[in-house]
Tab-separated table of C-alpha atoms and ligand atoms in Angstrom:
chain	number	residue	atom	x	y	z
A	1	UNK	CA	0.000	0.000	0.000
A	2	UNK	CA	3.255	2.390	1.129
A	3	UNK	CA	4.254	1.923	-2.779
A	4	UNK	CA	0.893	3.562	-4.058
A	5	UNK	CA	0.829	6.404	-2.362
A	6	UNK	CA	3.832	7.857	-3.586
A	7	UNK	CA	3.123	10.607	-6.002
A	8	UNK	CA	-0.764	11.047	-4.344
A	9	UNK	CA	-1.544	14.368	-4.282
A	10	UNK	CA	-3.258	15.486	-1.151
A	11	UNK	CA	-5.693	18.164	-2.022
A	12	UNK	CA	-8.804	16.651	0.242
A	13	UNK	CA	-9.040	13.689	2.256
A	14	UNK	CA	-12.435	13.265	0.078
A	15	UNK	CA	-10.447	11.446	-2.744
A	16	UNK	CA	-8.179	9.055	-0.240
A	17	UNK	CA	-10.158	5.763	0.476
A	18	UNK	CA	-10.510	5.136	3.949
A	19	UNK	CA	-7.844	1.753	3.310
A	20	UNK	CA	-5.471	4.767	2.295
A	21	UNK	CA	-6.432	6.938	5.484
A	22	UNK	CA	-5.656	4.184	7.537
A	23	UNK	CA	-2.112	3.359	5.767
A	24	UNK	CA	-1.658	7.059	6.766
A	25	UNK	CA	-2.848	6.732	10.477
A	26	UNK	CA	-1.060	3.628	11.235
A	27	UNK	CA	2.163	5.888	9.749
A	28	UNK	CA	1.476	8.413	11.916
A	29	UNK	CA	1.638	6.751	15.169
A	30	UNK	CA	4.578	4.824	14.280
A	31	UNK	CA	6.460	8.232	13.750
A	32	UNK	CA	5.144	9.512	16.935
A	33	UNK	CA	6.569	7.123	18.718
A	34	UNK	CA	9.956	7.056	16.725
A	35	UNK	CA	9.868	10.835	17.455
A	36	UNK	CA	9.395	10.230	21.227
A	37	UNK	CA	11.867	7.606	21.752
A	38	UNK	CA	13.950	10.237	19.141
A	39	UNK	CA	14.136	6.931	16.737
A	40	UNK	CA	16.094	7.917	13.463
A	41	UNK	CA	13.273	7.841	10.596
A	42	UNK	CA	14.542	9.109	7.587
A	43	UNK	CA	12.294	8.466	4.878
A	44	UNK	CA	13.144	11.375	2.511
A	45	UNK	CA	16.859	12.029	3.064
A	46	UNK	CA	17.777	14.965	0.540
A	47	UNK	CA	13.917	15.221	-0.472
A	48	UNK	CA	13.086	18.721	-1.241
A	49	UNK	CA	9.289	20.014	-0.109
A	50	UNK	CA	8.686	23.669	-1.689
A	51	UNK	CA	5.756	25.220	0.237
A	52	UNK	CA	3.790	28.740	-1.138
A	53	UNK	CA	2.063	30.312	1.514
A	54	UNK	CA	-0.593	32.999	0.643
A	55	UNK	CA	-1.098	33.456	4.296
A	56	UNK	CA	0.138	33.316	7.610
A	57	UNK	CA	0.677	29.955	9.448
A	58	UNK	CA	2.289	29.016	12.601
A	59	UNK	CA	1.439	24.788	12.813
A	60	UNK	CA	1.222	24.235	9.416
A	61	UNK	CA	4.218	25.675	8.733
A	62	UNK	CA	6.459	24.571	11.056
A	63	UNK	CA	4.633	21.582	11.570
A	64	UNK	CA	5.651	20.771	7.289
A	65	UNK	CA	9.588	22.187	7.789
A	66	UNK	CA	10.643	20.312	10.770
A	67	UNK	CA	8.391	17.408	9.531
A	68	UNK	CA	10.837	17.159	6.569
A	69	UNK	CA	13.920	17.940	8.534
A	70	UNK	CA	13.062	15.077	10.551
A	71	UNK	CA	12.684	12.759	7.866
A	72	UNK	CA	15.714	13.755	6.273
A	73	UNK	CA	14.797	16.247	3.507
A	74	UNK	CA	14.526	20.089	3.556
A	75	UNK	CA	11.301	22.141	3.156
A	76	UNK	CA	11.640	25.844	1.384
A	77	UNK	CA	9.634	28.021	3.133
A	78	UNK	CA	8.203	30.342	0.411
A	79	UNK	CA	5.472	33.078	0.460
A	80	UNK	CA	4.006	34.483	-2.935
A	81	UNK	CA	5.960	38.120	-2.648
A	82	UNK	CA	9.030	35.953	-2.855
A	83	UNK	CA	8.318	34.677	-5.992
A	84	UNK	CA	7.548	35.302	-9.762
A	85	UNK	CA	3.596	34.895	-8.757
A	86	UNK	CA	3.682	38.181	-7.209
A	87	UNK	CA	4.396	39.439	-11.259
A	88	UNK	CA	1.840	36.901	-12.260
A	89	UNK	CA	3.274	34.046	-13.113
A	90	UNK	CA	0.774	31.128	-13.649
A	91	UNK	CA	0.218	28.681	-11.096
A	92	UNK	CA	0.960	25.885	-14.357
A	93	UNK	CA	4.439	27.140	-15.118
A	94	UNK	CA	5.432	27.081	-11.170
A	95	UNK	CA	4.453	23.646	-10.810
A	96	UNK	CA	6.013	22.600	-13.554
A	97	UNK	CA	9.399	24.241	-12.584
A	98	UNK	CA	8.701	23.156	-9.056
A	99	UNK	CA	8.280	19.750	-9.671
A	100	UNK	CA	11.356	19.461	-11.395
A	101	UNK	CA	13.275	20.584	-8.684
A	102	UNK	CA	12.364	18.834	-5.962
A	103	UNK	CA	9.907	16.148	-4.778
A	104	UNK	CA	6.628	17.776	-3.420
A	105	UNK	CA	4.626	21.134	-3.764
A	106	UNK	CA	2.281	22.647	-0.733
A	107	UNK	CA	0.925	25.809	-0.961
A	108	UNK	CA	-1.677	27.211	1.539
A	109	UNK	CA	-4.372	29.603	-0.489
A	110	UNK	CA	-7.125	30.715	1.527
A	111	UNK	CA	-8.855	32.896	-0.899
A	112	UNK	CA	-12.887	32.301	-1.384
A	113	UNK	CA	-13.822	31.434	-4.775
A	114	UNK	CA	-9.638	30.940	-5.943
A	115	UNK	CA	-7.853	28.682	-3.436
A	116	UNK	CA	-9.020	24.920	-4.547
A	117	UNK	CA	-9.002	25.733	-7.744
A	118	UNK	CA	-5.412	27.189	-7.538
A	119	UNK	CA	-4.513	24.318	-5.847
A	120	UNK	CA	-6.240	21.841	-8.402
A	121	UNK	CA	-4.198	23.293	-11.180
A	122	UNK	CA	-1.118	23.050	-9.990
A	123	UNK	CA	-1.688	19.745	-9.154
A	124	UNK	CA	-2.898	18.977	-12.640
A	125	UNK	CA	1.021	19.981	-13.770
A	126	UNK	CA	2.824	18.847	-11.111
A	127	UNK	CA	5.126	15.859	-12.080
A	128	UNK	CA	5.172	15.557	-7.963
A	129	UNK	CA	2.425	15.151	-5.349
A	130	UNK	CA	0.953	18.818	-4.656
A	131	UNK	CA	-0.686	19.289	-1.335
A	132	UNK	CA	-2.960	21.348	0.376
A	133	UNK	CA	-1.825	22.968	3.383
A	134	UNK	CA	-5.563	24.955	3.612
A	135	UNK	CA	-7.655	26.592	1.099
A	136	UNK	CA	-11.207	27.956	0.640
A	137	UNK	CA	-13.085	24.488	1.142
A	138	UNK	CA	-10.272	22.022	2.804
A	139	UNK	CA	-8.018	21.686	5.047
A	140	UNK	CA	-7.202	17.994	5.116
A	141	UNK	CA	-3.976	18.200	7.101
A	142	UNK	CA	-5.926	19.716	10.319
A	143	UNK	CA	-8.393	17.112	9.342
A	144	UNK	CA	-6.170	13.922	9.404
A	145	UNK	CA	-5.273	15.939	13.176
A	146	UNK	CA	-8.103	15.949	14.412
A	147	UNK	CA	-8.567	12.679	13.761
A	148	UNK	CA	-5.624	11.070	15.494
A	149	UNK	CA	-6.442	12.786	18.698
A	150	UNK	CA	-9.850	11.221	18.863
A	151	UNK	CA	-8.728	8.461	18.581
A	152	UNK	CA	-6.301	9.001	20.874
A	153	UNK	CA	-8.540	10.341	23.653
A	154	UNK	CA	-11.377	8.209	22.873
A	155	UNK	CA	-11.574	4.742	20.697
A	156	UNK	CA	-9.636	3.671	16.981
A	157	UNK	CA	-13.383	2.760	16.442
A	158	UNK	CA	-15.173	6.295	17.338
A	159	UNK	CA	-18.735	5.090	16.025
A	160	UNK	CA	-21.725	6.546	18.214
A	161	UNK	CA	-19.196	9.725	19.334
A	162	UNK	CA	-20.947	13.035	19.630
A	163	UNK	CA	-18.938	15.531	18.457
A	164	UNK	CA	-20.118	19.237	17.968
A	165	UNK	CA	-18.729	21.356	15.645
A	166	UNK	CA	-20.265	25.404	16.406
A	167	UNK	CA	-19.680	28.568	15.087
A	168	UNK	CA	-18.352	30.596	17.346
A	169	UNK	CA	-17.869	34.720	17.379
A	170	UNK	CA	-14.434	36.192	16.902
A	171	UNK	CA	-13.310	39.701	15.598
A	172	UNK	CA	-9.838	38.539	14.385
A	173	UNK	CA	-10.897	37.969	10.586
A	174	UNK	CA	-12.782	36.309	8.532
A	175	UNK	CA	-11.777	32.738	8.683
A	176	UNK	CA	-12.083	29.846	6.127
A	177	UNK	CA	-14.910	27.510	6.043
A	178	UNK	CA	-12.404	25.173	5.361
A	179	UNK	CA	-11.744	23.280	8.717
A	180	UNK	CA	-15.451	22.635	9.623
A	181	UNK	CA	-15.679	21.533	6.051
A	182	UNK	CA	-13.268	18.691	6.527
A	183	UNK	CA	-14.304	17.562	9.597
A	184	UNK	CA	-18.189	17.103	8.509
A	185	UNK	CA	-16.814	15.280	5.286
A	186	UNK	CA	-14.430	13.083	7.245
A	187	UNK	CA	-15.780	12.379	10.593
A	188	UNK	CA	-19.024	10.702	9.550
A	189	UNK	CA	-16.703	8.354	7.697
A	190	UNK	CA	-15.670	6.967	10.944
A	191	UNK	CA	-18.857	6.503	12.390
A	192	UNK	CA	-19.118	9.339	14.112
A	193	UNK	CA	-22.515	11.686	14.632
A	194	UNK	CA	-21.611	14.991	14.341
A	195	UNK	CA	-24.126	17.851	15.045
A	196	UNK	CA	-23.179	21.110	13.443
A	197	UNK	CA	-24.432	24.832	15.218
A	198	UNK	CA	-24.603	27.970	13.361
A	199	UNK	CA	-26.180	31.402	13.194
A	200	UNK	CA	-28.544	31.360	9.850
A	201	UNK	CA	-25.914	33.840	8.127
A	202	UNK	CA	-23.091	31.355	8.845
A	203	UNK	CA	-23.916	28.134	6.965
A	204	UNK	CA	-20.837	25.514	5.394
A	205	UNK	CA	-21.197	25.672	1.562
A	206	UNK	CA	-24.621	22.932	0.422
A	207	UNK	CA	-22.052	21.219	-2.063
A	208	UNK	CA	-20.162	19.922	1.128
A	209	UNK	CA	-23.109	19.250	2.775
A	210	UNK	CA	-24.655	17.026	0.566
A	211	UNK	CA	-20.936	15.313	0.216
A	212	UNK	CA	-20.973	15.131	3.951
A	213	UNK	CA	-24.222	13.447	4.481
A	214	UNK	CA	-23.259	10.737	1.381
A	215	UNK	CA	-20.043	10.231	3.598
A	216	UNK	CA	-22.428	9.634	6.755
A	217	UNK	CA	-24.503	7.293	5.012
A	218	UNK	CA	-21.951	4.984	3.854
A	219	UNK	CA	-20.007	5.289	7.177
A	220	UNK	CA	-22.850	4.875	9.349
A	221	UNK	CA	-22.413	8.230	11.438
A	222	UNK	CA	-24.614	10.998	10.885
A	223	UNK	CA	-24.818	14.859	10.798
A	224	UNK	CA	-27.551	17.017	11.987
A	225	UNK	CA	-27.542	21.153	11.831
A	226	UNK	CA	-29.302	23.144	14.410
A	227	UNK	CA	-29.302	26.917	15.049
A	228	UNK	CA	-29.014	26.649	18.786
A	229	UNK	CA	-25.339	26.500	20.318
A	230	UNK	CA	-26.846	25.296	23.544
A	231	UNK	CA	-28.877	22.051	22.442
A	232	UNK	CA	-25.731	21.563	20.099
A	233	UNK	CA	-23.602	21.169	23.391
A	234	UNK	CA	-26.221	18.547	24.944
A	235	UNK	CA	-24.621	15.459	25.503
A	236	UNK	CA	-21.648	16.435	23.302
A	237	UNK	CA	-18.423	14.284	23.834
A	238	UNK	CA	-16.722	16.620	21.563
A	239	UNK	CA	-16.789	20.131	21.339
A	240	UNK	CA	-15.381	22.166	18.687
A	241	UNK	CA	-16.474	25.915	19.067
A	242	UNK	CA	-14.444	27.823	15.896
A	243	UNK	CA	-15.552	30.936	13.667
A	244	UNK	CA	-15.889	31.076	10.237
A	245	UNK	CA	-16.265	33.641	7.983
A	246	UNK	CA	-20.109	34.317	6.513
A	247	UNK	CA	-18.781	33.024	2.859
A	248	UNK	CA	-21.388	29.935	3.084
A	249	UNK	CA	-23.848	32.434	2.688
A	250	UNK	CA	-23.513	33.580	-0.582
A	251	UNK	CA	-23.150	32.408	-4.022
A	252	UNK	CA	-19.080	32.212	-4.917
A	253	UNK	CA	-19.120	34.277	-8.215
A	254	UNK	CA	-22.238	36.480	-6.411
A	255	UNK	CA	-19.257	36.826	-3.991
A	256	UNK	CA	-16.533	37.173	-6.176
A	257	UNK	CA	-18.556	40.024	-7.853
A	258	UNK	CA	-19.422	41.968	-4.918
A	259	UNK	CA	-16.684	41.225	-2.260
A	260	UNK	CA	-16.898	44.598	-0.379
A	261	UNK	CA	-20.361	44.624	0.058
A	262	UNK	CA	-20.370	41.013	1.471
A	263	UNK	CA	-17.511	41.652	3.499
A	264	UNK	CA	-19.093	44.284	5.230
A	265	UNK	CA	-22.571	42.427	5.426
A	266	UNK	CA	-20.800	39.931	7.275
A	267	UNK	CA	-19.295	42.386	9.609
A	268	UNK	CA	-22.781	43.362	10.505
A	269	UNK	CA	-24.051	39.935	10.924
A	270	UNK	CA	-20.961	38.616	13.164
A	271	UNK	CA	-21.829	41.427	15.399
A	272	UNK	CA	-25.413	39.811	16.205
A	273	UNK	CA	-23.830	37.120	17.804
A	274	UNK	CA	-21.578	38.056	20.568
A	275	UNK	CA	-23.240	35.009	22.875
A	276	UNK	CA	-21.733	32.257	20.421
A	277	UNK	CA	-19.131	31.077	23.061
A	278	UNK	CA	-17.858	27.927	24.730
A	279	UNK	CA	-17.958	28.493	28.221
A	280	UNK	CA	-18.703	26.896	31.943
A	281	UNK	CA	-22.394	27.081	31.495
A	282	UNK	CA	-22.473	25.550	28.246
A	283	UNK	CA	-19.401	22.742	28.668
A	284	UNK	CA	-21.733	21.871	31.492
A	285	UNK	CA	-24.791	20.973	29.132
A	286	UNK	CA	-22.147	18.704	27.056
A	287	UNK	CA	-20.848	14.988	28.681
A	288	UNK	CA	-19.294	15.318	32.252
A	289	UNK	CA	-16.190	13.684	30.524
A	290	UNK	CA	-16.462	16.337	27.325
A	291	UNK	CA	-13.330	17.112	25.624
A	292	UNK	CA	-12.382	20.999	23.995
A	293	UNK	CA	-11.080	20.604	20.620
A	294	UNK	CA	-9.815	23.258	18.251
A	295	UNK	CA	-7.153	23.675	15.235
A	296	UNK	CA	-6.165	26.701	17.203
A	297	UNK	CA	-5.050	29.792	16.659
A	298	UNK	CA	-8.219	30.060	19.501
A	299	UNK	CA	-9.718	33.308	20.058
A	300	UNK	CA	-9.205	33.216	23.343
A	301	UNK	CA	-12.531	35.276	25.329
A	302	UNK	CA	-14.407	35.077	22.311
A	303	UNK	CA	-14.637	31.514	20.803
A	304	UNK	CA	-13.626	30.070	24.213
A	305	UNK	CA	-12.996	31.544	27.584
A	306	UNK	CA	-9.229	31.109	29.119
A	307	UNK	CA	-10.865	29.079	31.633
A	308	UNK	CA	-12.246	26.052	29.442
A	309	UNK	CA	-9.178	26.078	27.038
A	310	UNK	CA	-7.152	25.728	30.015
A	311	UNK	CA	-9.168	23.348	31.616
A	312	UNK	CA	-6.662	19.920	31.382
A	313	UNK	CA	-9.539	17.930	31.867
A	314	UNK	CA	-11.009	19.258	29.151
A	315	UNK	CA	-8.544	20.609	26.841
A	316	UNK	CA	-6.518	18.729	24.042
A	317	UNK	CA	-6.428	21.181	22.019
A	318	UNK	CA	-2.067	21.229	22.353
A	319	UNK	CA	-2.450	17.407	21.409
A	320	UNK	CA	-3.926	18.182	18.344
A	321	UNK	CA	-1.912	20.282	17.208
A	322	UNK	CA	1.137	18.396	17.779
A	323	UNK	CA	-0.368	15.561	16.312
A	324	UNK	CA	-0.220	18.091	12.788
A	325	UNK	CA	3.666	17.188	12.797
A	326	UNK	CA	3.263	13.410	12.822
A	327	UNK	CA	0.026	13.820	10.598
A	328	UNK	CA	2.112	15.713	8.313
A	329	UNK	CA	5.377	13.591	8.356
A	330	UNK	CA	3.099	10.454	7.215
A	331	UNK	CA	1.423	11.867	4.576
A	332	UNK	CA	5.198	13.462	3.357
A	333	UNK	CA	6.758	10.248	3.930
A	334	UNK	CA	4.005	8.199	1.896
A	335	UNK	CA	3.831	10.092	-0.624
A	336	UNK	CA	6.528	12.044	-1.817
G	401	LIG	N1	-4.621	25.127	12.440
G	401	LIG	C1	-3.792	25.735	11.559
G	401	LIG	O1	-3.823	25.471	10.337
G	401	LIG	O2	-2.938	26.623	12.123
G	401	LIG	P1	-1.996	27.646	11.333
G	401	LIG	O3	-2.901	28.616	10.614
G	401	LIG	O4	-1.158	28.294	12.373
G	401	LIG	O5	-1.184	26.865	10.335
């Protein structure tokens, strides 16, 4: 299986079977441990990893470099005012030249409407695996994450868990759809029932949707929407309270035409919902043994209050984002 993954790009989790997923996870946790017992594991020694970030990134980032310094290789560390794209070069002709350089392409573009598509097209001329390190509808590395720290902190076989995923109000900016995204496509895979909470003016894009609730039916979880924060948090073993941006709300080229204007709607509607936070009255209406999850940066006050997010009981939000390095490393190491 190892031997057919290399040259996969990684673009969404959606188009890795769950076989390959677990190839990936069983990876993962054997460098984790190789990494604690500081095993050598050099699976790429003199690979080269360019990486194009459009935006700013602190675990993705470092979580791809000293992934491939640990296995050997060397990542470049490139933003887009580094390089040719800033004059417009095509996202074709750098992949091209990239892949012929080195051994893997990652580029993180966030931009609504632009940033799968960018992706998609450099993976179409890539002669090496291209992956996504976040755009406008994925982010499949914080999904993989997530993953391995539920079943972590929970069971390998997480059918019947209640996570929820909820919107929750920050003033930092408008963030991507694209982690709630993956985890509603993914997590129903696993068996797991995932309720989602929103304010009407803050939906996930119907396209995922629909995908999601395919993925639920053939993986015998489920996912239900409500637009109450507190019945979301009934029960809950999981809670993942995390903004997103009001994109889900329009049409993309509606969008695309009229970006101002939306981004200043949205301003209005984020300020309606103040409330949307994860607290101690509401982690008390979730399991007594609930667990705080989040792919962090946190907003801390806003989406969560100091006091849950450094709750150790609750917490594991620092797991999961170490588990990004290990995440990443497998997917490098298996593919590139
Ligand atoms: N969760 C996540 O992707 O973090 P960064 O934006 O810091 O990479």
């Amino acid at each position: 299986m190892s031997k057919n993954l290399k040259g996969k790009h990684f673009l969404t989790c959606e188009d890795w079977s769950k076989d390959e997923l677990d190839v990936v996870f069983n990876r993962a946790f054997e460098l984790k441990d190789n990494f604690y017992k500081e095993e050598p594991h050099l699976y790429l020694p003199h690979k080269t990893l360019f990486m194009i970030f459009f935006e700013q990134s602190t675990r993705t980032r470092n979580s791809m470099e000293a992934g491939m310094t640990q296995l050997g290789g060397h990542a470049h560390d490139l933003t887009s005012d580094k390089m040719q794209l800033s004059h417009g070069e095509s996202a074709k002709d750098t992949a091209i030249i990239l892949s012929r350089m080195g051994h893997g392409i990652a580029s993180r573009n966030c931009f609504y409407g632009i940033g799968a598509e960018y992706l998609n097209e450099m993976a179409k001329h890539s002669q090496k695996p291209v992956m996504s390190l976040q755009d406008d509808i994925y982010h499949p590395f914080q999904g993989l994450a997530d993953l391995m720290t539920v079943f972590e902190h929970f069971d390998k076989n997480p059918k019947g868990l209640k996570v929820t995923i909820s919107w929750a109000y920050a003033d930092t900016h408008s963030k991507p759809l694209s982690v709630p995204q993956t985890q509603i496509l993914l997590f129903p895979r696993y068996g797991i029932d995932v309720t989602v909470a929103n304010p009407k003016e803050f939906p996930l894009s119907q396209s995922i949707i629909d995908k999601a609730q395919k993925n639920a039916e053939i993986g015998g979880g489920s996912l239900k929407f409500t637009n109450d924060m507190d019945e979301a948090f009934e029960g809950a073993n999981i809670v993942i309270p995390k903004n997103w941006g009001g994109f889900g709300y329009y049409d993309v080229q509606d969008y695309l035409q009229n970006e101002d204007q939306c981004k200043k709607e949205m301003k209005v509607n984020l300020e309606k919902y103040h409330d949307w936070i994860c607290d101690d009255r509401r982690i008390k209406l979730a399991d007594e043994n609930v667990k705080l999850m989040h792919a962090l940066p946190a907003d801390r006050g806003h989406e969560v209050t100091d006091e849950i997010i450094d709750n150790e009981n609750i917490s594991i939000v620092f797991d999961e984002a170490e588990n990004r390095l290990h995440t990443a490393k497998a997917i490098m190491s298996l593919t590139m």
